[in-house]
């Protein structure tokens, strides 16, 4: 009987503990066994480690803990200390390369792993077990107490990434490091660095100096991206910046110390206007262009098709283009230890290729009927260049169009469709669909959130399942969130768009599928709000706002309110007064009064206002109902 019950008890305690809000761990570990005691950090704590690589983890932990505690914490080679980092003499197969065990007893803390990456992730979990004040940058008087616990943890996926676009807006070196550090704290292991696009070339290429002397700079403009004014004749291009090769090496080292691989992206053959501003001879028209400051240079037709009013593509029929790419990728390959280089391949407009005599001749020679298929030719040439430099070819899902080699890895962004198709063809896939993982989309009520054409709430990101039905899991390397920065001019804004969705996605990519539970995630999410407040990290609180929906029938509008966080009270008015907790309390769908009303909604929890005020006039309520 005892033997029969034991696994059941183990299971229930794990599940209950996993949902215990007092352990604010994100991503949720595989197994958490709570003890009843605590461990108090001593004022002079030694972090003991064995081996140089474990020593680097001990150093980072020492830095993070010394400042807020004000304690004399010291990393020291050896086997005894308040906190021990141990590399397993005999590998624990369950843990793999990135897993760890973490034991906190009243006597101290032991983190064990097969590999330094696992020690690093165990250290991140330990930091999350400490009081939130550990996130601070000044000495704080608090009880530095850790609950006793036994954790076994390892990731579900090997590719856990976030992409940052530094072309649309330039982010200085220190900002990039801060962002990478934040990702590493969430156990992300991949930073996809979108280094080139129409709006700025950000990486120094010594053989091609104009890429940065010209391509990194554009005329200063503000306002909505896509509606900005063209450069005036003779106007100075003063907005931008780039990373020198020394900067890149420094950032790569910084990321390596945090067990983050940087995957650089050079986006070709489309999205290349910054490169063409420097070297216009590489396009079909060879016309001079400027680095684009966000003008209406493209027209979109709603079904994914579009037209570029200004040429931004490399000419696939020009051998000089491949010489150029060889020069670029020689230097990129030498700078980044990543096995992968991302070559873009997305949103390549073929209109200028179709008009070009060189492209037409090449199509004849290759026996290609559709100009679209020239992209396949181009991409195959690029893959050969990468292979010669010992790098793996990775691109957005458009690389499937026109045929690619079986060794290509596909990043599925236009939904999961491209990823499913690629996996069925035997390609490795990284899932990063707009529908769950696009961090440039707003995350709350669109009338008060940053203006952008689409929305994605954190609960939707959290619900993402990266392995679609009918796809062999072995082809799905993992997933990413993507932060495009057309509308994002600085790091604080980038953080606001990233969080909390990046926290939610960390759990999607790290934690067991079975451990995912939105209601159990919410208290941990809120604990991380508190921790981000201490750390000075910006994030969106849209999760507390009402979700306002309307439907229309027989000339009447019906209002439906929801919230992502359970248990909020939603109060509203239609009489032009500000709502409070004496206003109408939403319980079920209600028919709204006729006439030119204004709806105002606010959320409360336990008698206190918690969400933003949402104010919607009748025209917007009708638009929302599809009127
Ligand atoms: C993309 O969002 N253009 C990959």
Coordinates of C-alpha atoms and ligand atoms in Angstrom, one line a residue:
X1 CA 0.0 0.0 0.0
X2 CA 2.8 2.3 1.0
X3 CA 4.6 1.6 -2.2
X4 CA 1.5 2.2 -4.3
X5 CA 0.8 5.5 -2.6
X6 CA 4.3 7.0 -2.7
X7 CA 4.4 7.9 -6.4
X8 CA 1.0 9.4 -6.1
X9 CA 2.0 11.5 -3.1
X10 CA 5.2 12.6 -4.8
X11 CA 3.1 13.6 -7.8
X12 CA 0.5 15.6 -5.8
X13 CA 3.1 17.4 -3.7
X14 CA 5.0 18.3 -6.9
X15 CA 1.9 19.7 -8.5
X16 CA 0.8 21.5 -5.4
X17 CA 4.2 22.9 -4.8
X18 CA 4.4 23.9 -8.4
X19 CA 1.4 26.0 -7.9
X20 CA 2.5 27.4 -4.5
X21 CA 2.7 31.2 -5.1
X22 CA 5.3 31.6 -2.4
X23 CA 8.0 30.4 -4.7
X24 CA 8.1 33.0 -7.4
X25 CA 10.0 30.9 -10.0
X26 CA 9.8 31.7 -13.7
X27 CA 10.2 29.5 -15.7
X28 CA 8.6 26.9 -13.5
X29 CA 11.1 24.1 -12.7
X30 CA 10.4 20.4 -13.6
X31 CA 10.2 19.3 -10.0
X32 CA 10.0 21.3 -6.7
X33 CA 9.9 19.6 -3.3
X34 CA 9.3 22.2 -0.5
X35 CA 10.8 21.7 2.9
X36 CA 9.5 23.3 6.0
X37 CA 12.6 25.3 7.1
X38 CA 14.7 28.1 5.8
X39 CA 18.4 28.9 5.3
X40 CA 19.7 32.3 6.3
X41 CA 22.6 33.6 4.3
X42 CA 25.6 34.3 6.5
X43 CA 27.2 37.8 6.4
X44 CA 30.4 36.3 5.1
X45 CA 29.3 33.7 2.6
X46 CA 31.6 31.7 0.5
X47 CA 30.5 30.5 -2.9
X48 CA 32.6 27.4 -3.5
X49 CA 33.2 26.0 -6.9
X50 CA 35.4 23.5 -8.8
X51 CA 37.0 24.4 -12.1
X52 CA 37.4 27.6 -14.0
X53 CA 34.0 27.5 -15.8
X54 CA 32.1 26.9 -12.6
X55 CA 34.2 29.8 -11.2
X56 CA 32.7 32.2 -13.8
X57 CA 29.2 31.2 -12.6
X58 CA 30.4 31.8 -9.0
X59 CA 31.7 35.2 -9.9
X60 CA 28.5 36.3 -11.6
X61 CA 26.5 35.1 -8.6
X62 CA 28.9 36.9 -6.2
X63 CA 28.4 40.1 -8.1
X64 CA 24.6 39.8 -8.1
X65 CA 24.5 39.0 -4.4
X66 CA 27.1 41.3 -3.0
X67 CA 25.6 44.6 -3.9
X68 CA 22.1 44.4 -2.5
X69 CA 23.1 42.3 0.6
X70 CA 26.2 44.4 1.4
X71 CA 27.6 41.1 2.6
X72 CA 31.2 39.9 2.2
X73 CA 30.4 37.2 -0.4
X74 CA 33.3 35.6 -2.0
X75 CA 33.8 33.1 -4.8
X76 CA 36.4 30.5 -3.8
X77 CA 37.7 27.3 -5.4
X78 CA 37.0 24.3 -3.1
X79 CA 34.3 22.1 -1.8
X80 CA 33.0 24.0 1.3
X81 CA 30.9 27.1 1.4
X82 CA 27.5 28.5 2.2
X83 CA 26.7 28.0 -1.5
X84 CA 28.4 25.1 -3.4
X85 CA 28.5 24.9 -7.2
X86 CA 29.4 21.3 -8.0
X87 CA 30.0 19.7 -11.4
X88 CA 28.8 16.1 -11.3
X89 CA 31.7 13.6 -11.4
X90 CA 29.3 11.1 -13.1
X91 CA 26.9 12.9 -15.4
X92 CA 23.2 12.7 -14.4
X93 CA 21.5 11.7 -17.7
X94 CA 18.2 13.3 -16.7
X95 CA 19.8 16.8 -16.5
X96 CA 21.5 16.9 -19.9
X97 CA 23.7 19.9 -20.6
X98 CA 21.6 22.6 -19.2
X99 CA 19.8 21.0 -16.2
X100 CA 20.7 21.2 -12.5
X101 CA 19.7 20.2 -9.1
X102 CA 19.3 22.8 -6.3
X103 CA 19.1 21.8 -2.7
X104 CA 18.5 24.3 0.0
X105 CA 18.8 22.9 3.6
X106 CA 19.0 24.7 6.9
X107 CA 22.8 24.2 6.5
X108 CA 23.4 25.7 3.1
X109 CA 22.8 25.6 -0.7
X110 CA 24.2 23.0 -3.1
X111 CA 23.8 23.4 -6.9
X112 CA 24.9 20.5 -9.0
X113 CA 25.0 20.1 -12.8
X114 CA 26.8 18.1 -15.5
X115 CA 27.9 21.3 -17.2
X116 CA 28.6 24.9 -16.2
X117 CA 25.4 26.0 -18.1
X118 CA 23.4 24.0 -15.6
X119 CA 25.2 25.6 -12.7
X120 CA 24.4 29.0 -14.2
X121 CA 20.7 28.1 -14.5
X122 CA 20.7 26.8 -10.9
X123 CA 22.2 30.1 -9.8
X124 CA 19.4 32.0 -11.5
X125 CA 16.8 29.9 -9.6
X126 CA 18.7 30.6 -6.4
X127 CA 18.5 34.3 -7.1
X128 CA 14.7 34.0 -7.6
X129 CA 14.4 32.2 -4.3
X130 CA 16.0 35.1 -2.4
X131 CA 13.8 38.0 -1.4
X132 CA 13.0 40.5 -4.2
X133 CA 15.5 43.0 -2.8
X134 CA 18.2 40.9 -4.3
X135 CA 17.3 42.6 -7.6
X136 CA 18.3 46.0 -6.2
X137 CA 21.4 48.0 -6.9
X138 CA 21.9 49.4 -3.4
X139 CA 22.5 47.8 0.0
X140 CA 19.1 46.9 1.5
X141 CA 18.3 45.8 5.1
X142 CA 16.2 42.7 4.8
X143 CA 16.3 39.1 6.1
X144 CA 18.3 37.2 3.5
X145 CA 16.4 34.0 3.9
X146 CA 15.9 31.2 1.4
X147 CA 13.2 28.5 1.8
X148 CA 14.4 25.0 2.1
X149 CA 13.7 23.2 -1.2
X150 CA 14.9 20.5 -3.4
X151 CA 14.6 21.2 -7.2
X152 CA 15.4 19.1 -10.2
X153 CA 15.2 21.1 -13.4
X154 CA 16.1 20.9 -17.1
X155 CA 14.7 22.6 -20.3
X156 CA 12.1 21.3 -22.6
X157 CA 13.8 22.9 -25.7
X158 CA 17.4 23.5 -26.6
X159 CA 16.6 26.8 -28.5
X160 CA 15.1 29.4 -26.2
X161 CA 15.5 32.8 -27.8
X162 CA 14.6 36.4 -28.1
X163 CA 15.3 38.5 -31.2
X164 CA 16.2 42.2 -30.9
X165 CA 16.0 44.4 -34.0
X166 CA 18.8 47.1 -33.6
X167 CA 18.4 48.3 -37.2
X168 CA 15.1 50.2 -37.0
X169 CA 16.5 51.9 -33.9
X170 CA 20.0 51.6 -32.7
X171 CA 20.6 50.3 -29.2
X172 CA 23.9 51.2 -27.6
X173 CA 26.3 48.5 -26.4
X174 CA 25.4 48.8 -22.7
X175 CA 21.7 48.5 -23.5
X176 CA 22.3 45.3 -25.5
X177 CA 24.2 43.8 -22.6
X178 CA 21.5 44.8 -20.1
X179 CA 18.9 43.1 -22.3
X180 CA 21.0 39.9 -22.7
X181 CA 21.5 39.8 -18.9
X182 CA 17.7 40.0 -18.4
X183 CA 17.2 37.1 -20.9
X184 CA 19.8 34.9 -19.3
X185 CA 18.0 35.4 -15.9
X186 CA 15.0 33.8 -17.5
X187 CA 17.1 30.9 -18.8
X188 CA 17.1 32.0 -22.4
X189 CA 20.1 30.7 -24.2
X190 CA 19.9 32.4 -27.6
X191 CA 20.0 36.1 -28.5
X192 CA 19.1 36.6 -32.1
X193 CA 20.6 39.9 -33.1
X194 CA 18.8 41.5 -36.1
X195 CA 21.8 43.7 -37.2
X196 CA 20.8 44.9 -40.7
X197 CA 17.7 46.2 -42.4
X198 CA 16.4 49.1 -44.5
X199 CA 16.9 51.5 -41.6
X200 CA 20.4 51.0 -40.5
X201 CA 23.4 48.6 -40.9
X202 CA 24.8 48.1 -37.4
X203 CA 27.9 45.9 -37.7
X204 CA 31.4 47.1 -38.8
X205 CA 32.7 45.1 -41.8
X206 CA 36.3 46.2 -42.3
X207 CA 36.4 45.2 -46.0
X208 CA 33.3 47.3 -46.7
X209 CA 33.6 50.5 -44.6
X210 CA 30.7 52.3 -46.3
X211 CA 28.3 49.8 -44.8
X212 CA 28.7 51.7 -41.5
X213 CA 30.1 55.1 -42.5
X214 CA 27.0 55.5 -44.8
X215 CA 24.6 52.6 -43.9
X216 CA 24.5 53.2 -40.2
X217 CA 23.1 56.7 -40.4
X218 CA 19.8 58.3 -41.4
X219 CA 18.1 61.6 -41.1
X220 CA 16.5 62.2 -37.7
X221 CA 12.7 61.7 -37.7
X222 CA 10.1 60.9 -35.1
X223 CA 6.5 60.0 -35.3
X224 CA 4.8 56.9 -36.6
X225 CA 7.2 54.7 -38.6
X226 CA 5.9 54.4 -42.2
X227 CA 4.5 57.9 -42.2
X228 CA 7.7 59.9 -41.8
X229 CA 9.0 62.5 -44.3
X230 CA 11.6 61.7 -46.9
X231 CA 15.1 63.2 -46.4
X232 CA 15.4 66.8 -47.7
X233 CA 18.1 67.5 -50.3
X234 CA 21.4 67.8 -48.5
X235 CA 20.0 66.9 -45.1
X236 CA 22.6 65.5 -42.8
X237 CA 22.1 61.8 -41.7
X238 CA 22.8 62.1 -37.9
X239 CA 20.6 59.5 -36.4
X240 CA 22.0 56.0 -35.8
X241 CA 25.1 54.2 -34.8
X242 CA 26.9 50.8 -35.2
X243 CA 28.9 48.3 -33.2
X244 CA 32.6 48.1 -33.9
X245 CA 34.2 44.7 -34.1
X246 CA 35.6 45.3 -30.7
X247 CA 32.1 46.1 -29.4
X248 CA 30.8 42.9 -30.9
X249 CA 33.6 40.8 -29.3
X250 CA 32.8 42.4 -26.0
X251 CA 29.1 41.6 -26.2
X252 CA 29.7 38.1 -27.4
X253 CA 32.0 37.5 -24.4
X254 CA 29.4 39.0 -22.1
X255 CA 26.7 36.7 -23.5
X256 CA 29.0 33.7 -23.3
X257 CA 29.6 34.3 -19.6
X258 CA 25.8 34.1 -19.3
X259 CA 25.5 31.0 -21.5
X260 CA 23.8 32.9 -24.2
X261 CA 24.7 32.2 -27.9
X262 CA 24.3 35.2 -30.1
X263 CA 22.9 34.4 -33.5
X264 CA 23.7 37.3 -35.9
X265 CA 21.2 38.1 -38.6
X266 CA 22.3 39.8 -41.9
X267 CA 18.9 40.2 -43.6
X268 CA 19.2 39.6 -47.4
X269 CA 18.2 39.8 -50.3
X270 CA 15.3 42.1 -49.2
X271 CA 15.4 44.5 -46.3
X272 CA 18.7 45.7 -47.7
X273 CA 18.2 49.5 -48.2
X274 CA 20.9 50.5 -45.7
X275 CA 23.5 48.3 -47.6
X276 CA 22.3 49.8 -50.9
X277 CA 22.6 53.3 -49.5
X278 CA 26.3 52.4 -49.2
X279 CA 26.7 50.3 -52.3
X280 CA 23.9 51.1 -54.8
X281 CA 25.6 49.1 -57.5
X282 CA 24.4 45.9 -55.8
X283 CA 20.7 46.5 -56.7
X284 CA 19.0 46.0 -60.1
X285 CA 18.3 49.7 -60.8
X286 CA 21.6 50.8 -59.2
X287 CA 19.8 54.0 -58.2
X288 CA 21.1 56.0 -55.2
X289 CA 19.0 55.4 -52.1
X290 CA 19.2 56.7 -48.6
X291 CA 19.0 54.8 -45.3
X292 CA 15.3 54.9 -44.7
X293 CA 14.1 56.9 -41.8
X294 CA 10.6 55.3 -41.8
X295 CA 8.9 56.8 -44.8
X296 CA 5.9 55.2 -46.6
X297 CA 8.2 53.2 -48.9
X298 CA 6.1 50.2 -49.2
X299 CA 2.4 49.4 -49.9
X300 CA 0.7 46.4 -48.2
X301 CA -2.3 44.7 -49.7
X302 CA -3.6 42.9 -46.6
X303 CA -2.9 39.3 -47.6
X304 CA 0.8 39.4 -47.0
X305 CA 1.5 40.7 -50.5
X306 CA 3.2 44.1 -50.9
X307 CA 5.1 46.4 -53.2
X308 CA 8.3 48.3 -52.5
X309 CA 8.1 51.8 -53.9
X310 CA 11.9 52.1 -53.4
X311 CA 14.2 49.2 -54.3
X312 CA 15.6 47.4 -51.2
X313 CA 16.8 44.1 -52.7
X314 CA 20.1 42.8 -53.8
X315 CA 20.4 41.7 -57.4
X316 CA 20.6 37.9 -57.5
X317 CA 22.0 37.9 -61.1
X318 CA 25.1 40.0 -60.2
X319 CA 28.2 38.0 -59.2
X320 CA 29.4 41.1 -57.4
X321 CA 26.6 40.6 -54.9
X322 CA 28.0 37.2 -54.0
X323 CA 31.5 38.6 -53.7
X324 CA 30.0 41.3 -51.3
X325 CA 28.2 38.6 -49.3
X326 CA 31.4 36.5 -49.1
X327 CA 33.2 39.5 -47.6
X328 CA 30.4 40.2 -45.1
X329 CA 30.0 36.6 -44.0
X330 CA 33.8 36.1 -43.7
X331 CA 33.9 38.8 -41.0
X332 CA 30.5 37.8 -39.4
X333 CA 31.6 34.2 -39.2
X334 CA 34.9 35.1 -37.5
X335 CA 33.2 37.4 -34.9
X336 CA 30.4 35.0 -33.7
X337 CA 31.1 31.6 -32.3
X338 CA 27.4 30.6 -33.0
X339 CA 27.1 27.6 -35.3
X340 CA 24.2 29.4 -37.1
X341 CA 24.1 32.6 -39.1
X342 CA 20.7 34.0 -39.8
X343 CA 20.4 35.3 -43.4
X344 CA 16.9 36.7 -43.3
X345 CA 15.1 35.9 -46.5
X346 CA 11.8 37.5 -45.4
X347 CA 9.6 39.9 -47.3
X348 CA 11.7 40.1 -50.5
X349 CA 9.9 42.1 -53.1
X350 CA 10.7 40.7 -56.6
X351 CA 9.3 43.6 -58.7
X352 CA 12.7 45.0 -59.6
X353 CA 14.1 41.5 -60.4
X354 CA 11.2 40.9 -62.8
X355 CA 12.1 44.1 -64.8
X356 CA 15.8 43.4 -64.8
X357 CA 17.5 42.0 -68.0
X358 CA 20.2 40.3 -65.9
X359 CA 17.6 38.5 -63.8
X360 CA 15.7 37.5 -66.9
X361 CA 18.8 36.1 -68.5
X362 CA 19.6 34.2 -65.3
X363 CA 16.1 32.8 -65.2
X364 CA 16.5 31.5 -68.7
X365 CA 19.8 29.9 -67.9
X366 CA 18.4 28.2 -64.8
X367 CA 15.2 27.3 -66.6
X368 CA 13.2 29.2 -63.9
X369 CA 9.7 30.3 -65.0
X370 CA 8.7 32.4 -62.0
X371 CA 10.8 35.3 -60.7
X372 CA 9.8 34.2 -57.2
X373 CA 12.0 31.1 -57.7
X374 CA 15.1 33.3 -58.1
X375 CA 15.1 33.6 -54.3
X376 CA 15.7 29.9 -54.0
X377 CA 18.8 30.3 -56.3
X378 CA 20.0 33.3 -54.2
X379 CA 19.5 31.5 -50.9
X380 CA 21.3 28.4 -52.1
X381 CA 24.3 30.5 -53.1
X382 CA 24.2 32.1 -49.7
X383 CA 24.1 28.7 -48.0
X384 CA 27.2 27.7 -50.0
X385 CA 29.0 30.8 -48.7
X386 CA 28.1 30.0 -45.1
X387 CA 29.0 26.3 -45.4
X388 CA 32.4 27.2 -46.7
X389 CA 32.9 29.2 -43.5
X390 CA 31.7 26.3 -41.3
X391 CA 28.4 27.9 -40.4
X392 CA 24.8 26.6 -40.6
X393 CA 22.2 28.4 -42.7
X394 CA 19.1 29.7 -40.9
X395 CA 16.4 32.0 -42.4
X396 CA 12.8 33.1 -42.0
X397 CA 10.1 30.8 -43.5
X398 CA 10.1 32.5 -46.9
X399 CA 13.4 30.5 -47.6
X400 CA 11.1 27.5 -48.2
X401 CA 9.8 29.3 -51.4
X402 CA 11.9 28.4 -54.4
X403 CA 13.6 25.4 -52.8
X404 CA 16.3 25.1 -50.2
X405 CA 18.7 22.4 -49.2
X406 CA 17.7 19.9 -46.5
X407 CA 20.4 21.3 -44.1
X408 CA 18.6 24.7 -43.8
X409 CA 17.0 25.6 -40.5
X410 CA 13.7 27.5 -40.8
X411 CA 12.3 30.1 -38.5
X412 CA 8.6 30.0 -38.7
X413 CA 7.1 33.5 -38.2
X414 CA 4.0 33.7 -40.5
X415 CA 2.1 31.5 -38.0
X416 CA 3.3 28.0 -37.5
X417 CA 2.4 27.0 -41.1
X418 CA 5.9 27.4 -42.5
X419 CA 7.3 25.5 -39.5
X420 CA 4.9 22.5 -40.1
X421 CA 5.8 22.4 -43.8
X422 CA 9.5 22.6 -43.0
X423 CA 9.4 19.9 -40.4
X424 CA 7.5 17.6 -42.8
X425 CA 10.3 18.2 -45.2
X426 CA 12.8 17.2 -42.5
X427 CA 14.2 20.7 -41.7
X428 CA 15.0 21.8 -38.2
X429 CA 12.6 24.5 -37.1
X430 CA 12.5 27.4 -34.6
X431 CA 9.0 28.5 -33.8
X432 CA 8.4 32.2 -33.5
X433 CA 4.9 32.9 -34.9
X434 CA 3.4 36.4 -35.0
X435 CA 0.3 34.9 -33.3
X436 CA 2.1 34.1 -30.0
X437 CA 5.6 35.5 -30.1
X438 CA 5.7 39.0 -31.7
X439 CA 6.8 41.3 -29.0
X440 CA 6.3 44.5 -31.1
X441 CA 2.5 43.9 -31.0
X442 CA 0.7 45.8 -28.2
X443 CA -0.3 43.7 -25.2
X444 CA -3.4 45.3 -23.9
X445 CA -6.3 47.7 -24.7
X446 CA -5.3 49.1 -28.1
X447 CA -6.6 52.6 -27.4
X448 CA -4.2 53.1 -24.5
X449 CA -1.3 50.8 -25.4
X450 CA 1.4 51.8 -27.9
X451 CA -0.1 52.2 -31.4
X452 CA 0.6 49.3 -33.7
X453 CA -1.5 47.3 -36.1
X454 CA -1.8 44.1 -34.0
X455 CA -2.2 42.9 -30.4
X456 CA -0.9 39.9 -28.4
X457 CA -1.8 39.5 -24.8
X458 CA 0.6 37.8 -22.4
X459 CA -2.0 35.0 -21.6
X460 CA -2.0 34.2 -25.4
X461 CA 1.8 34.0 -25.5
X462 CA 1.7 31.8 -22.4
X463 CA -0.7 29.4 -24.2
X464 CA 1.7 28.8 -27.0
X465 CA 2.5 25.1 -27.8
X466 CA 5.6 25.1 -30.0
X467 CA 5.1 21.5 -31.3
X468 CA 2.1 21.4 -33.6
X469 CA -0.2 18.4 -33.9
X470 CA 1.2 15.8 -36.3
X471 CA 4.8 17.2 -36.3
X472 CA 7.7 15.1 -35.0
X473 CA 9.0 16.9 -31.9
X474 CA 12.6 16.2 -32.9
X475 CA 12.4 18.8 -35.7
X476 CA 11.3 21.6 -33.4
X477 CA 14.5 23.0 -31.9
X478 CA 12.5 25.4 -29.8
X479 CA 11.2 29.0 -30.1
X480 CA 11.7 32.7 -29.8
X481 CA 10.0 36.0 -29.1
X482 CA 10.8 38.7 -31.6
X483 CA 11.1 42.4 -30.8
X484 CA 10.9 44.5 -33.9
X485 CA 11.7 48.1 -33.1
X486 CA 10.2 50.3 -35.8
X487 CA 8.2 52.1 -33.0
X488 CA 10.7 51.4 -30.2
X489 CA 13.3 54.1 -29.8
X490 CA 15.0 53.1 -26.5
X491 CA 15.6 50.3 -24.1
X492 CA 13.0 51.3 -21.5
X493 CA 10.4 51.1 -24.3
X494 CA 11.9 47.8 -25.4
X495 CA 11.5 46.4 -21.9
X496 CA 7.9 47.6 -21.7
X497 CA 7.1 45.6 -24.9
X498 CA 9.2 42.6 -23.8
X499 CA 7.8 42.0 -20.3
X500 CA 5.8 40.2 -19.2
X501 CA 5.5 38.3 -22.5
X502 CA 9.2 37.3 -22.4
X503 CA 8.7 35.8 -19.0
X504 CA 5.6 33.9 -20.2
X505 CA 7.5 32.6 -23.3
X506 CA 10.5 31.5 -21.1
X507 CA 8.1 29.1 -19.4
X508 CA 6.8 27.9 -22.8
X509 CA 10.3 27.1 -24.0
X510 CA 11.8 25.8 -20.7
X511 CA 9.1 24.1 -18.6
X512 CA 7.3 20.8 -19.1
X513 CA 4.2 21.2 -21.2
X514 CA 2.2 19.6 -18.3
X515 CA 3.4 22.2 -15.8
X516 CA 1.8 25.1 -17.7
X517 CA -1.2 26.6 -16.0
X518 CA -2.2 30.2 -16.5
X519 CA -3.9 30.6 -13.1
X520 CA -0.9 29.2 -11.3
X521 CA 1.4 31.4 -13.4
X522 CA -0.4 34.7 -12.5
X523 CA 0.9 34.9 -8.8
X524 CA 4.4 34.1 -10.0
X525 CA 4.0 36.8 -12.7
X526 CA 2.9 39.3 -10.1
X527 CA 5.9 38.4 -7.9
X528 CA 8.1 39.2 -10.9
X529 CA 6.4 42.5 -11.3
X530 CA 7.6 43.3 -7.8
X531 CA 11.1 42.1 -8.6
X532 CA 11.2 44.1 -11.8
X533 CA 10.1 47.2 -9.8
X534 CA 13.1 46.7 -7.5
X535 CA 15.4 46.0 -10.5
X536 CA 14.1 49.1 -12.4
X537 CA 13.0 47.0 -15.3
X538 CA 10.1 48.4 -17.2
X539 CA 7.1 46.2 -18.0
X540 CA 3.4 46.4 -19.1
X541 CA 0.7 46.0 -16.5
X542 CA -2.0 45.5 -19.2
X543 CA -2.8 42.2 -17.6
X544 CA -4.8 44.1 -15.0
X545 CA -6.9 46.0 -17.6
X546 CA -10.4 45.1 -18.7
X547 CA -10.7 43.4 -22.1
X548 CA -13.6 45.2 -23.8
X549 CA -15.6 43.5 -26.4
X550 CA -18.9 44.4 -28.1
X551 CA -21.4 42.7 -30.4
X552 CA -24.2 44.3 -32.3
X553 CA -27.7 43.0 -33.0
X554 CA -30.8 44.9 -34.2
X555 CA -29.1 48.2 -33.8
X556 CA -28.2 47.5 -30.1
X557 CA -24.6 47.1 -28.8
X558 CA -23.9 44.5 -26.2
X559 CA -20.9 44.9 -23.9
X560 CA -18.8 41.9 -22.7
X561 CA -15.9 42.5 -20.3
X562 CA -13.1 40.1 -19.3
X563 CA -9.7 40.2 -17.6
X564 CA -6.6 38.1 -17.9
X565 CA -5.9 38.1 -14.2
X566 CA -8.7 36.1 -12.4
X567 CA -10.7 37.7 -9.7
X568 CA -10.7 41.3 -10.7
X569 CA -13.9 43.5 -10.2
X570 CA -14.7 45.5 -13.3
X571 CA -16.7 48.7 -12.9
X572 CA -18.1 50.8 -15.7
X573 CA -20.1 53.9 -16.4
X574 CA -21.9 55.2 -19.5
X575 CA -23.0 58.5 -17.9
X576 CA -19.8 60.5 -18.4
X577 CA -18.6 60.1 -14.8
X578 CA -15.3 58.4 -13.8
X579 CA -16.0 54.8 -12.7
X580 CA -15.1 53.7 -9.2
X581 CA -16.2 50.8 -7.0
X582 CA -19.7 52.3 -6.6
X583 CA -20.3 52.3 -10.3
X584 CA -22.0 49.4 -12.2
X585 CA -20.2 46.2 -11.5
X586 CA -19.9 44.0 -14.5
X587 CA -21.3 40.5 -14.1
X588 CA -22.6 39.4 -17.5
X589 CA -23.0 40.8 -21.0
X590 CA -25.2 43.9 -21.0
X591 CA -27.0 45.9 -23.7
X592 CA -25.6 49.4 -23.8
X593 CA -27.8 52.5 -23.9
X594 CA -28.5 54.0 -27.3
X595 CA -27.1 57.4 -28.4
X596 CA -23.6 59.0 -28.2
X597 CA -22.5 57.3 -25.0
X598 CA -18.9 57.0 -23.7
X599 CA -18.0 53.8 -21.9
X600 CA -15.5 54.0 -19.1
X601 CA -14.2 50.9 -17.5
X602 CA -11.8 50.4 -14.6
X603 CA -10.6 47.3 -12.7
X604 CA -10.3 46.8 -8.9
X605 CA -9.0 44.1 -6.7
X606 CA -9.8 43.7 -3.0
X607 CA -11.4 47.2 -3.0
X608 CA -8.4 48.9 -4.6
X609 CA -8.1 50.3 -8.2
X610 CA -5.5 48.2 -10.1
X611 CA -6.0 48.7 -13.8
X612 CA -5.9 51.6 -16.2
X613 CA -9.0 53.6 -17.1
X614 CA -10.3 52.6 -20.5
X615 CA -12.5 55.2 -22.3
X616 CA -14.3 54.3 -25.5
X617 CA -16.7 56.4 -27.5
X618 CA -19.7 54.9 -29.3
X619 CA -17.8 55.0 -32.7
X620 CA -15.1 52.7 -31.3
X621 CA -17.6 50.5 -29.6
X622 CA -19.4 50.0 -32.9
X623 CA -16.1 49.5 -34.8
X624 CA -15.3 46.7 -32.3
X625 CA -18.6 45.1 -33.0
X626 CA -17.7 45.0 -36.6
X627 CA -20.2 47.8 -37.5
Ligands
LIG1 C1 9.5 39.2 -40.2 O1 8.7 39.5 -39.3 N1 9.6 40.0 -41.3 C2 10.3 38.1 -40.1

